[in-house]
Short mmCIF file of C-alpha atoms and ligand atoms in Angstrom, two decimals:
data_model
loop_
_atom_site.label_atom_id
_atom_site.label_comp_id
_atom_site.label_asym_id
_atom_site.label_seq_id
_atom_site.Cartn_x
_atom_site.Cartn_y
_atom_site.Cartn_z
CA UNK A 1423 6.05 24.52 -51.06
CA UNK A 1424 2.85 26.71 -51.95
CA UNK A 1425 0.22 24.79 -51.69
CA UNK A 1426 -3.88 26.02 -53.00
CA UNK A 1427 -6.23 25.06 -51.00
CA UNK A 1428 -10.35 26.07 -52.01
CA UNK A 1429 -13.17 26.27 -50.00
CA UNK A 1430 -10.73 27.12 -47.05
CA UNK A 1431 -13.21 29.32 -45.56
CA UNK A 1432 -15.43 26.83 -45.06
CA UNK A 1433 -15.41 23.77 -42.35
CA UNK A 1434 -12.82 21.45 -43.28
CA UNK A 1435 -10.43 23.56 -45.78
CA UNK A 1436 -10.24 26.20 -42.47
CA UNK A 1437 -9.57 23.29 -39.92
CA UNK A 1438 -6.85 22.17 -43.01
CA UNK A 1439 -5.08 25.65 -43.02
CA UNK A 1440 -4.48 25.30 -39.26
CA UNK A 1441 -3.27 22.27 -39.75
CA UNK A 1442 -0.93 22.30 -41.98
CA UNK A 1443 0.28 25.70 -40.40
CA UNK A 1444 0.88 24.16 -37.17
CA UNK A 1445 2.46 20.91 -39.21
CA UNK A 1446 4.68 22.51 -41.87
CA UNK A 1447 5.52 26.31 -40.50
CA UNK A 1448 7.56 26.84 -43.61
CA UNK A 1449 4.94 26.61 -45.78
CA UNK A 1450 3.43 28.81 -48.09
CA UNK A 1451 -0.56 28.33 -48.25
CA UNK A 1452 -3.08 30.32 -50.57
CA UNK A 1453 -6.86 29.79 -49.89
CA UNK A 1454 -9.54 30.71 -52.73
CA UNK A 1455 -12.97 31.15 -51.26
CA UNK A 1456 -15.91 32.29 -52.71
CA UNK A 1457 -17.35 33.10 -49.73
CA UNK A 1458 -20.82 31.29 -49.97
CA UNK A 1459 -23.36 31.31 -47.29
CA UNK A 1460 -20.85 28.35 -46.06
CA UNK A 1461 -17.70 30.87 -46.25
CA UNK A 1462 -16.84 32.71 -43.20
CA UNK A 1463 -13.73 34.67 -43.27
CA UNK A 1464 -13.87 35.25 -39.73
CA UNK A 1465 -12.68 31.33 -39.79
CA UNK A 1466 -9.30 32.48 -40.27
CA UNK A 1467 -8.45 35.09 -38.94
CA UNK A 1468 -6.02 33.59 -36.93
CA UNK A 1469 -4.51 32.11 -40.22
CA UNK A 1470 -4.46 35.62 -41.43
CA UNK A 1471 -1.61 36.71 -39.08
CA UNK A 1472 0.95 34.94 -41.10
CA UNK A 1473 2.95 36.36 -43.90
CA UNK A 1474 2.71 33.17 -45.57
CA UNK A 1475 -0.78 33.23 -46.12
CA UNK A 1476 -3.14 35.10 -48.47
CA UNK A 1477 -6.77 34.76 -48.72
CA UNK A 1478 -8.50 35.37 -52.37
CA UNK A 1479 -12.07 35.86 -53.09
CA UNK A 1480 -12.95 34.16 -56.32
CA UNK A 1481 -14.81 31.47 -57.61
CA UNK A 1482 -12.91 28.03 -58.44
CA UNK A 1483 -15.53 27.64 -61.83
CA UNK A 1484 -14.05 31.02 -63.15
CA UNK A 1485 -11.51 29.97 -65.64
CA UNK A 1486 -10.28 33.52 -65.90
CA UNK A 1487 -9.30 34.35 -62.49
CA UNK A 1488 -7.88 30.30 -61.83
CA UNK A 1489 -5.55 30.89 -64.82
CA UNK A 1490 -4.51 34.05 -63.60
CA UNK A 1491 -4.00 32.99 -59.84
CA UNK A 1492 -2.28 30.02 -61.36
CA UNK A 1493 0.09 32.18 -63.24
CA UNK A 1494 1.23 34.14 -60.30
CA UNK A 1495 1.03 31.59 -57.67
CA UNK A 1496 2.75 29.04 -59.47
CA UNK A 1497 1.21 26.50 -57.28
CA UNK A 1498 3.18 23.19 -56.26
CA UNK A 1499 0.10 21.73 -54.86
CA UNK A 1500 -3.70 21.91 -55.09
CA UNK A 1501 -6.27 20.89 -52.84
CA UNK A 1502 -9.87 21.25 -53.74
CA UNK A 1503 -12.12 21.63 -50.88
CA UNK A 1504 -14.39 23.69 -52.26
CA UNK A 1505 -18.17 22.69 -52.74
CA UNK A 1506 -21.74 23.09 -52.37
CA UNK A 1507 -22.08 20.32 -49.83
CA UNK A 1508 -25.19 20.31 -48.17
CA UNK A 1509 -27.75 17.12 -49.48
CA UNK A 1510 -30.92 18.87 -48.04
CA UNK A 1511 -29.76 21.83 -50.21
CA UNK A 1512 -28.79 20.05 -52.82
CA UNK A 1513 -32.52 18.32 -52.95
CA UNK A 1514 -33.77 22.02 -53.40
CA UNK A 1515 -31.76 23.40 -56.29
CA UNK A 1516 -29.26 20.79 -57.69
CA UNK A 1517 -28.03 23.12 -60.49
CA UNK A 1518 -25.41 25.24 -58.18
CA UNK A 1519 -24.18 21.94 -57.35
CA UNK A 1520 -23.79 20.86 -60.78
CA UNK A 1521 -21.84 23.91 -61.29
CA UNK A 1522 -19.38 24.36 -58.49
CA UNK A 1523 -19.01 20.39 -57.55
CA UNK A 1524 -18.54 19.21 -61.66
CA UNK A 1525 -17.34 22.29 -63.48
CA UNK A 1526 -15.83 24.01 -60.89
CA UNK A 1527 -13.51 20.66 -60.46
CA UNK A 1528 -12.99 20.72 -64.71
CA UNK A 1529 -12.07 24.97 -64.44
CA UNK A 1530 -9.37 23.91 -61.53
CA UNK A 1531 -7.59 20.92 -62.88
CA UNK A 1532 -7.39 23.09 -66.82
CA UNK A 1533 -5.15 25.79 -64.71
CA UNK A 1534 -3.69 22.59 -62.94
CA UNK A 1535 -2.76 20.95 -66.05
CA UNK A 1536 -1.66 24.29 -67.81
CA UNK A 1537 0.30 25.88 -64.73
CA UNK A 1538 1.91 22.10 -64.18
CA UNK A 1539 1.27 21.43 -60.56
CA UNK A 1540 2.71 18.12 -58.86
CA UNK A 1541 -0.46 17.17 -57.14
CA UNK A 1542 -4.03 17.76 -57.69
CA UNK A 1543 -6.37 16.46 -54.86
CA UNK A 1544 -9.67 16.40 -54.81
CA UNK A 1545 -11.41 16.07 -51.35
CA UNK A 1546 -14.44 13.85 -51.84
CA UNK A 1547 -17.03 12.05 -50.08
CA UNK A 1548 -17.88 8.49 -48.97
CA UNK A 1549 -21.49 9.21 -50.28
CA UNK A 1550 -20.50 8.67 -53.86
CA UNK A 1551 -20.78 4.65 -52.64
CA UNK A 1552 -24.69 5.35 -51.69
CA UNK A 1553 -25.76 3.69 -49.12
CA UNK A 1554 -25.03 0.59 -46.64
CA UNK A 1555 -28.16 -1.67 -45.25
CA UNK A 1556 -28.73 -0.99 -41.30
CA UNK A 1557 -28.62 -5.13 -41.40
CA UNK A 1558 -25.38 -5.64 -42.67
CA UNK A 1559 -22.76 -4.24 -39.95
CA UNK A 1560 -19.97 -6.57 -41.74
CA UNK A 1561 -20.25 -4.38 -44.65
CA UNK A 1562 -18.01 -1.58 -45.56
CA UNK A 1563 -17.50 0.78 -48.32
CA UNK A 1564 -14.01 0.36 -50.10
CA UNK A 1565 -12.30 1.88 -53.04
CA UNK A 1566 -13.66 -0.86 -54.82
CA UNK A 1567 -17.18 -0.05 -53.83
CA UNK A 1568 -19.22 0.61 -56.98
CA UNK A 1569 -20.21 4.50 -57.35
CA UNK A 1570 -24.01 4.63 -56.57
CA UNK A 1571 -25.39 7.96 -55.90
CA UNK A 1572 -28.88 9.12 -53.93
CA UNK A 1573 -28.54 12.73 -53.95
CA UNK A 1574 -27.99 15.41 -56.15
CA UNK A 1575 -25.27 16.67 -53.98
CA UNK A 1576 -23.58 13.00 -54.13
CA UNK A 1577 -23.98 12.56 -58.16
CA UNK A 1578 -21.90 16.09 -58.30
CA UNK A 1579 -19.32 14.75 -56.05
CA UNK A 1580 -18.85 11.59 -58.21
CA UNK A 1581 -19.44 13.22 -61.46
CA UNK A 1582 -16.22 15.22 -59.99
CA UNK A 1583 -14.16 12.08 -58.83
CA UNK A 1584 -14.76 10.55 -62.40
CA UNK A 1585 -13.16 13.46 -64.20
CA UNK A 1586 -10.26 13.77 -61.94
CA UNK A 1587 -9.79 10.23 -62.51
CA UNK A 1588 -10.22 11.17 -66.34
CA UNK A 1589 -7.85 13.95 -66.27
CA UNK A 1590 -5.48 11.63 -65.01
CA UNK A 1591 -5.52 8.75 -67.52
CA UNK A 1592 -6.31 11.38 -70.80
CA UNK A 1593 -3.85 13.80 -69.71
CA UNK A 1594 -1.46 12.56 -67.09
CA UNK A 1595 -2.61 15.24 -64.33
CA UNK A 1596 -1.24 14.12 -61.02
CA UNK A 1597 -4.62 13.42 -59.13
CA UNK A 1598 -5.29 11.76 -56.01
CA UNK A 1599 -8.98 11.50 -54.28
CA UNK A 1600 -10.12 11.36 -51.20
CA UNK A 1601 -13.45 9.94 -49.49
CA UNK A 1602 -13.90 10.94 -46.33
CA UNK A 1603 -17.35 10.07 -43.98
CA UNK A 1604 -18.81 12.70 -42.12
CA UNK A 1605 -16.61 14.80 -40.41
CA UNK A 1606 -17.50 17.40 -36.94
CA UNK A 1607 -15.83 19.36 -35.00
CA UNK A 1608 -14.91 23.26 -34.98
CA UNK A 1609 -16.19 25.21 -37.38
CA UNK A 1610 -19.16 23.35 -38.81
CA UNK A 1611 -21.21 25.31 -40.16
CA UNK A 1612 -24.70 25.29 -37.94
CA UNK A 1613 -26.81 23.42 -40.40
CA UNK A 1614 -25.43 20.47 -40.35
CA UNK A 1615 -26.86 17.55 -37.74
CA UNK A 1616 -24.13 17.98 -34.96
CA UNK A 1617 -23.56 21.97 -34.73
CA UNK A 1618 -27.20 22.01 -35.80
CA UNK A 1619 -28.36 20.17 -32.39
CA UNK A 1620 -25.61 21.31 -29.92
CA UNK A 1621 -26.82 25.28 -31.16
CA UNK A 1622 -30.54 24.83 -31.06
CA UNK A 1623 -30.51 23.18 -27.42
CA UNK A 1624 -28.37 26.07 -26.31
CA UNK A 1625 -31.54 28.08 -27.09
CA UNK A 1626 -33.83 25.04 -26.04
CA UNK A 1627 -35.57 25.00 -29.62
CA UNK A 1628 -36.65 21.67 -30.91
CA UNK A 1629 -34.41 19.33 -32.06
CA UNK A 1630 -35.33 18.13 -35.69
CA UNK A 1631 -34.65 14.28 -36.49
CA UNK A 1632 -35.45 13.31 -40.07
CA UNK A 1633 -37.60 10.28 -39.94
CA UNK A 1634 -36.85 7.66 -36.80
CA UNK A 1635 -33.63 8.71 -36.41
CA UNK A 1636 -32.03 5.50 -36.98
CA UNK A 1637 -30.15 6.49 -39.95
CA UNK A 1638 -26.37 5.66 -38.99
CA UNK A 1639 -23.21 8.07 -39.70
CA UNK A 1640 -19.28 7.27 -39.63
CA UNK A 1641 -18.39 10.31 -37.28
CA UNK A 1642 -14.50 11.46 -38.03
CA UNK A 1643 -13.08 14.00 -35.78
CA UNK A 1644 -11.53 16.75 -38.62
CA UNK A 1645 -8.58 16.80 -37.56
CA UNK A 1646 -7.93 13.25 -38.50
CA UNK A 1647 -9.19 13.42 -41.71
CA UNK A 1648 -6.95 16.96 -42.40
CA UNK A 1649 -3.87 14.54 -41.41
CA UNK A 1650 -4.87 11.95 -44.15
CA UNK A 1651 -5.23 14.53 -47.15
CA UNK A 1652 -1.63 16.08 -45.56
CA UNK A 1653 -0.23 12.28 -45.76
CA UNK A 1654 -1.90 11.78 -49.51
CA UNK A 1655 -0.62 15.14 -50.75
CA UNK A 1656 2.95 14.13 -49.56
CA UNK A 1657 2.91 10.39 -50.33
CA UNK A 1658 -0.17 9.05 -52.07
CA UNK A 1659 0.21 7.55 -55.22
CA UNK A 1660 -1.14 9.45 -58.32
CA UNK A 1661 -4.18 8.04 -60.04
CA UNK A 1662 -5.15 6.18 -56.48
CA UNK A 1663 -8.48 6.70 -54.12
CA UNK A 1664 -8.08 6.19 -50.83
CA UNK A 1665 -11.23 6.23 -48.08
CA UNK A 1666 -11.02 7.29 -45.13
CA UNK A 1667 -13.02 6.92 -41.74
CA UNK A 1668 -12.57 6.02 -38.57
CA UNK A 1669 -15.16 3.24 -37.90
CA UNK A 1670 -16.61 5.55 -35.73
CA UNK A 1671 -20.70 4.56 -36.28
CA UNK A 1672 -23.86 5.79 -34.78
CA UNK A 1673 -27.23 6.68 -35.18
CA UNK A 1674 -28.29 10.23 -35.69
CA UNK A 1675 -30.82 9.25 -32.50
CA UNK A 1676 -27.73 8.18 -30.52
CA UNK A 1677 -25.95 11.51 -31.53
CA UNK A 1678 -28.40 13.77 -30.50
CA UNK A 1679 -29.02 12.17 -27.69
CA UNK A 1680 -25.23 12.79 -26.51
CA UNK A 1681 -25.38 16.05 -27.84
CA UNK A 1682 -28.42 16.83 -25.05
CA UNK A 1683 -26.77 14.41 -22.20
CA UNK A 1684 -23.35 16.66 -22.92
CA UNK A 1685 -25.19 19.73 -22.34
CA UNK A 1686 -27.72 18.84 -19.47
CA UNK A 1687 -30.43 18.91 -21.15
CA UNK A 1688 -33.67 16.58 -21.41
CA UNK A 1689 -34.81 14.13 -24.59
CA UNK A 1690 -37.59 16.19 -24.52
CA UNK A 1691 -36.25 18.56 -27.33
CA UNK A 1692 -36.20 15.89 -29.87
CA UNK A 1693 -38.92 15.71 -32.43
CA UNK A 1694 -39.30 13.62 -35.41
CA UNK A 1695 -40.25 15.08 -38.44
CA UNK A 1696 -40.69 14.17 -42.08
CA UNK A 1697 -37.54 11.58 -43.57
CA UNK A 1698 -35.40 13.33 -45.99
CA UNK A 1699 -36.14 11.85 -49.50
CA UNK A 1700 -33.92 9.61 -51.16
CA UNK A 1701 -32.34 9.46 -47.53
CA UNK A 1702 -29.09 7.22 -47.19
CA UNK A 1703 -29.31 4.64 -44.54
CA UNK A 1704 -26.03 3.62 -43.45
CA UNK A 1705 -22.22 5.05 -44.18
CA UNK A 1706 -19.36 2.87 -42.86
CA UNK A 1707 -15.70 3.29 -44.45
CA UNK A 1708 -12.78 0.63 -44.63
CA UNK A 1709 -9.63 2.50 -44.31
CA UNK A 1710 -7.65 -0.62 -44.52
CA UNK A 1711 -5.90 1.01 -47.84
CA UNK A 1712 -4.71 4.36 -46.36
CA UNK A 1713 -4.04 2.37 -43.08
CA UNK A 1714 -1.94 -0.05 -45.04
CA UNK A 1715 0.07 2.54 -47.60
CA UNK A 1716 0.35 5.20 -45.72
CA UNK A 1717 0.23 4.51 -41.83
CA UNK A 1718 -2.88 7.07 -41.09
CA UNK A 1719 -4.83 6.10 -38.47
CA UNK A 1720 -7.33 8.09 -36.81
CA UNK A 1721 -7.03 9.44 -33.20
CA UNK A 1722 -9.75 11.36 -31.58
CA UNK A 1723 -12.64 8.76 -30.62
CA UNK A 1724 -16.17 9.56 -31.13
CA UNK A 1725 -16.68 9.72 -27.22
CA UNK A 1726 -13.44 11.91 -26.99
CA UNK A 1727 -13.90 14.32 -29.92
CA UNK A 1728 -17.56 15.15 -29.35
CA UNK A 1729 -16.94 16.30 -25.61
CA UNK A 1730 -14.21 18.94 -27.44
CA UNK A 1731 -16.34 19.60 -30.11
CA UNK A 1732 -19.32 20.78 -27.76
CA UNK A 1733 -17.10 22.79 -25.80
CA UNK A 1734 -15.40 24.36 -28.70
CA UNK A 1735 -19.34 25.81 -29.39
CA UNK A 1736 -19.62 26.68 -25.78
CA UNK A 1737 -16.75 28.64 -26.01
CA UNK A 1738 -17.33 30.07 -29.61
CA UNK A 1739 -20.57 31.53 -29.26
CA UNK A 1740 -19.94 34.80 -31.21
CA UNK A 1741 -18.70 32.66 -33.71
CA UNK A 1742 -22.01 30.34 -34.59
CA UNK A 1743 -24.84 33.56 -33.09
CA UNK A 1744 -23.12 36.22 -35.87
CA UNK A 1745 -23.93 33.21 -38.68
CA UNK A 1746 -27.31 32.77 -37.31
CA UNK A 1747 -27.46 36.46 -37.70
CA UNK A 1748 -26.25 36.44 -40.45
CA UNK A 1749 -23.94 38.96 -39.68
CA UNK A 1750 -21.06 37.03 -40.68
CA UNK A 1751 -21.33 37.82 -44.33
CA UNK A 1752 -20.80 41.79 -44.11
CA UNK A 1753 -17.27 40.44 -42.50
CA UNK A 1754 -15.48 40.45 -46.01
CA UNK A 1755 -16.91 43.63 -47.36
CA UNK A 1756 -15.46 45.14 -43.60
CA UNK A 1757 -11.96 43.60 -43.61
CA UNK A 1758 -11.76 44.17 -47.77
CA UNK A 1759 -13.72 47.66 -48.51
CA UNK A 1760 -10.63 49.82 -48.17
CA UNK A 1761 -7.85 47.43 -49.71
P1 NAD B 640 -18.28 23.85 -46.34
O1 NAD B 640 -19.61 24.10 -46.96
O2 NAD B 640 -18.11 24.13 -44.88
O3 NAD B 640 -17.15 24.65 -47.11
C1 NAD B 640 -17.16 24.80 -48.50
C2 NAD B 640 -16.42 26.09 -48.84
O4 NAD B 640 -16.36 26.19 -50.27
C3 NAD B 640 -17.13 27.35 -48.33
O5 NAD B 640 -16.21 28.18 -47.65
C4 NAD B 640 -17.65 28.02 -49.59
O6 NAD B 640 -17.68 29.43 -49.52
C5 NAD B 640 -16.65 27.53 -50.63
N1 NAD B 640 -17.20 27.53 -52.00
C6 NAD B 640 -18.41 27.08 -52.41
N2 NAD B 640 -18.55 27.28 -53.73
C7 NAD B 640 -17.39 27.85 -54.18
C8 NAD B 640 -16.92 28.26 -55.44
N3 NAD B 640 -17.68 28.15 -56.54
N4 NAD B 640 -15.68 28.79 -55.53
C9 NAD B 640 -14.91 28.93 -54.42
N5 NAD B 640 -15.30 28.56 -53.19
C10 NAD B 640 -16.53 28.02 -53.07
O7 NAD B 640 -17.92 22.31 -46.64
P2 NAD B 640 -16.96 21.31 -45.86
O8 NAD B 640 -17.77 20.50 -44.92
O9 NAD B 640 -15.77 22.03 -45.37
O10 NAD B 640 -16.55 20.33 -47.07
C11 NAD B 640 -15.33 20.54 -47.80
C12 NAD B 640 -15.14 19.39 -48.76
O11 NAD B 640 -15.08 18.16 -48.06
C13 NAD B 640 -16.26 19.26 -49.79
O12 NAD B 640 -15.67 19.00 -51.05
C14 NAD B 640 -17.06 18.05 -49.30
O13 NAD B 640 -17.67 17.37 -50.38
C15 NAD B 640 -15.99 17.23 -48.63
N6 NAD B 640 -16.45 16.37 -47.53
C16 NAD B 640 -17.14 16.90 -46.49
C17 NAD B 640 -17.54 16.08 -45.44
C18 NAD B 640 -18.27 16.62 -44.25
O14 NAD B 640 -18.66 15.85 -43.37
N7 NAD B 640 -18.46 17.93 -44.12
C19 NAD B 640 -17.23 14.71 -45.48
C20 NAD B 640 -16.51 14.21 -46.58
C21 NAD B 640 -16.13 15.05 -47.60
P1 TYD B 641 -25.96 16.03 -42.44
O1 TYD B 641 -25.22 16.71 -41.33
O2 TYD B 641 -26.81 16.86 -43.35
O3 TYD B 641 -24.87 15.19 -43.27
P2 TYD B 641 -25.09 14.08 -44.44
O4 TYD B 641 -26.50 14.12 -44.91
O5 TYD B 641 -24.14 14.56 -45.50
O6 TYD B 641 -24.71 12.78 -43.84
O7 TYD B 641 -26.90 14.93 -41.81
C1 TYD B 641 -26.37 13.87 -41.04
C2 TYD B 641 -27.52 12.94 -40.69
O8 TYD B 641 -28.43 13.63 -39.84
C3 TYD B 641 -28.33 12.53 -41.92
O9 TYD B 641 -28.75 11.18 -41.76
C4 TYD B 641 -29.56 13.45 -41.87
C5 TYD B 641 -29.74 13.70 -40.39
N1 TYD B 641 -30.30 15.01 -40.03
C6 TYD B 641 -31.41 15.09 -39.17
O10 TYD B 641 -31.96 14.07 -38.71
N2 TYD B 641 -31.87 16.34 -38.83
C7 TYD B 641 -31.32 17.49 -39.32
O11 TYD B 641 -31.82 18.59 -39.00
C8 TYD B 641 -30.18 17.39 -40.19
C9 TYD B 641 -29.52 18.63 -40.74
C10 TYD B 641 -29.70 16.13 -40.50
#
């Protein structure tokens, strides 16, 4: 099997490649990264000491370079992971969004459907459903869920899921979709709310909470959600959507607040500032449909997985300082210059 997976530099694609390492040894596994801001090759460097896996820089909205990966690779399997991702981003400059998130999705399923993969998945989001009223906790999002997008960043993702879904009815591509809720763990990329906080109280800097904090997230560890897509890719049916979450909700207050009790430190560091615009309440998946078809279940607990999750960054501290630094962006040009 040889299997694409994009984005794989980034948070969840990386956590993916281990996975699936670890999970199917004999398999062959190609990441294409463009190596963003989000992009850190460093990520995999343990992935890099197997002879089944190759790392290529390029762009997944270059329809040159796909088709010509494509060619070689003769991919069985593609997983698209990569994206612009980040909604307070997205609120500044929509239009790279636009381009990676919409055509960069169009540019990989034309090589899929030329180069005749078996399975096309696209890894989406559980904000393409909008949001979920704070007082309605009997409410979930399901695949039946009408698409209703507040960000920029979320319109890309289901302007995405509605041409896969296209591509399959038009022209028979083999797609499947995902919609995960918010993931953490291991390499999360420090701007996001949970590596965000755990970093800055390491350095006792303020704590930023948009608003009053009572906005409410449904935390899955990443490991759990890489074991869905891996069940999907193997036994999903084509044309289907499947959520997935771990009813796993709390407020971003609540978070933070275990992120500082986890680390000694005092409530003190939190400070409210300005509410995000446009900013989504509540996110709460029903995974009864992957649960049913496909047996997943998730099985790191919010209490469990955050304890690992903030000692992962106690013990990676290179790791998250050299991308504050910045320093992990002159990595590629270092590992690639003489090759
Ligand atoms: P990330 O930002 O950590 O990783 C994205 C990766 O994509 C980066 O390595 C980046 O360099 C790469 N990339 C960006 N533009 C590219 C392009 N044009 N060509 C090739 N590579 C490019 O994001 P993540 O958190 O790992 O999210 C991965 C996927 O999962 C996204 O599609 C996202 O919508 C989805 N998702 C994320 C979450 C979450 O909580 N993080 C939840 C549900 C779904
Ligand atoms: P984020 O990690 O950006 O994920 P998403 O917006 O995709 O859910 O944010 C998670 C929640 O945390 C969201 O409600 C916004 C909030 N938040 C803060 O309060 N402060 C911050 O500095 C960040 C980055 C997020």
């Amino acid at each position: 099997m040889n299997i694409l997976i994009t984005g794989g530099a980034g948070f969840i694609g990386a956590n993916f490649v281990y996975y699936m390492q670890k999970k199917h040894p004999d398999y062959r596994l190609v990441v294409v990264d463009a190596l963003t801001y989000a992009g850190n090759l460093k990520t995999l460097d343990g992935a890099r000491k197997s002879s089944d896996f190759r790392f290529v820089k390029a762009d997944i909205a270059d329809p040159a370079a796909m088709d010509a990966l494509f060619a070689q690779e003769k991919f069985d399997i593609v997983v698209n992971f990569a994206a612009e991702i980040h909604v307070d981003r997205s609120i500044e400059d929509p239009g790279v969004f636009l381009r990676t998130n919409i055509l960069g999705t169009q540019t990989l399923m034309d090589a899929a459907r030329k180069h005749k993969v078996r399975r096309y998945h696209q890894v989406s989001t559980d904000e393409v459903y909008g949001d979920l009223p704070l007082d309605r906790p009997d409410l979930f999002f399901t695949e039946e869920t009408p698409i209703h997008t507040s960000s920029p960043y979320s319109a890309s993702k289901a302007g995405a899921d509605l041409l896969a879904l296209a591509y399959y009815r038009t022209f028979k591509l083999p797609v499947t979709i995902s919609r995960c809720s918010n993931n953490y763990g291991p390499y999360h990329f420090p701007e996001k709310l949970i590596p965000l906080m755990i970093s800055r109280a390491l350095n006792n800097e303020k704590l930023p909470v948009y608003g009053k904090g009572e906005n409410v997230r449904d935390w899955l560890y990443v490991e759990d959600h890489c074991a869905a897509i891996d069940l999907i890719i193997l036994n999903g049916r084509v044309g289907e959507v499947y959520n997935i979450g771990g009813h796993n909700e709390r407020s971003n207050l609540d978070v933070v607040k275990t992120v500082l009790r986890a680390l000694g430190k005092n409530d003190s560091l939190i400070t409210f500032v300005t509410d995000r615009p446009g900013h989504d309440m509540r996110y709460a998946i029903d995974p009864a449909k992957i649960t049913a078809e496909l047996g997943w279940k998730p099985t790191t607990k919010f209490d469990d997985g955050i304890q690992k999750t903030i000692a992962w960054y106690l013990d990676n501290r290179a790791w998250w300082e050299s991308i504050l630094s910045g320093e992990y962006q002159n990595y590629y040009e270092k590992m690639y210059a003489n090759r």
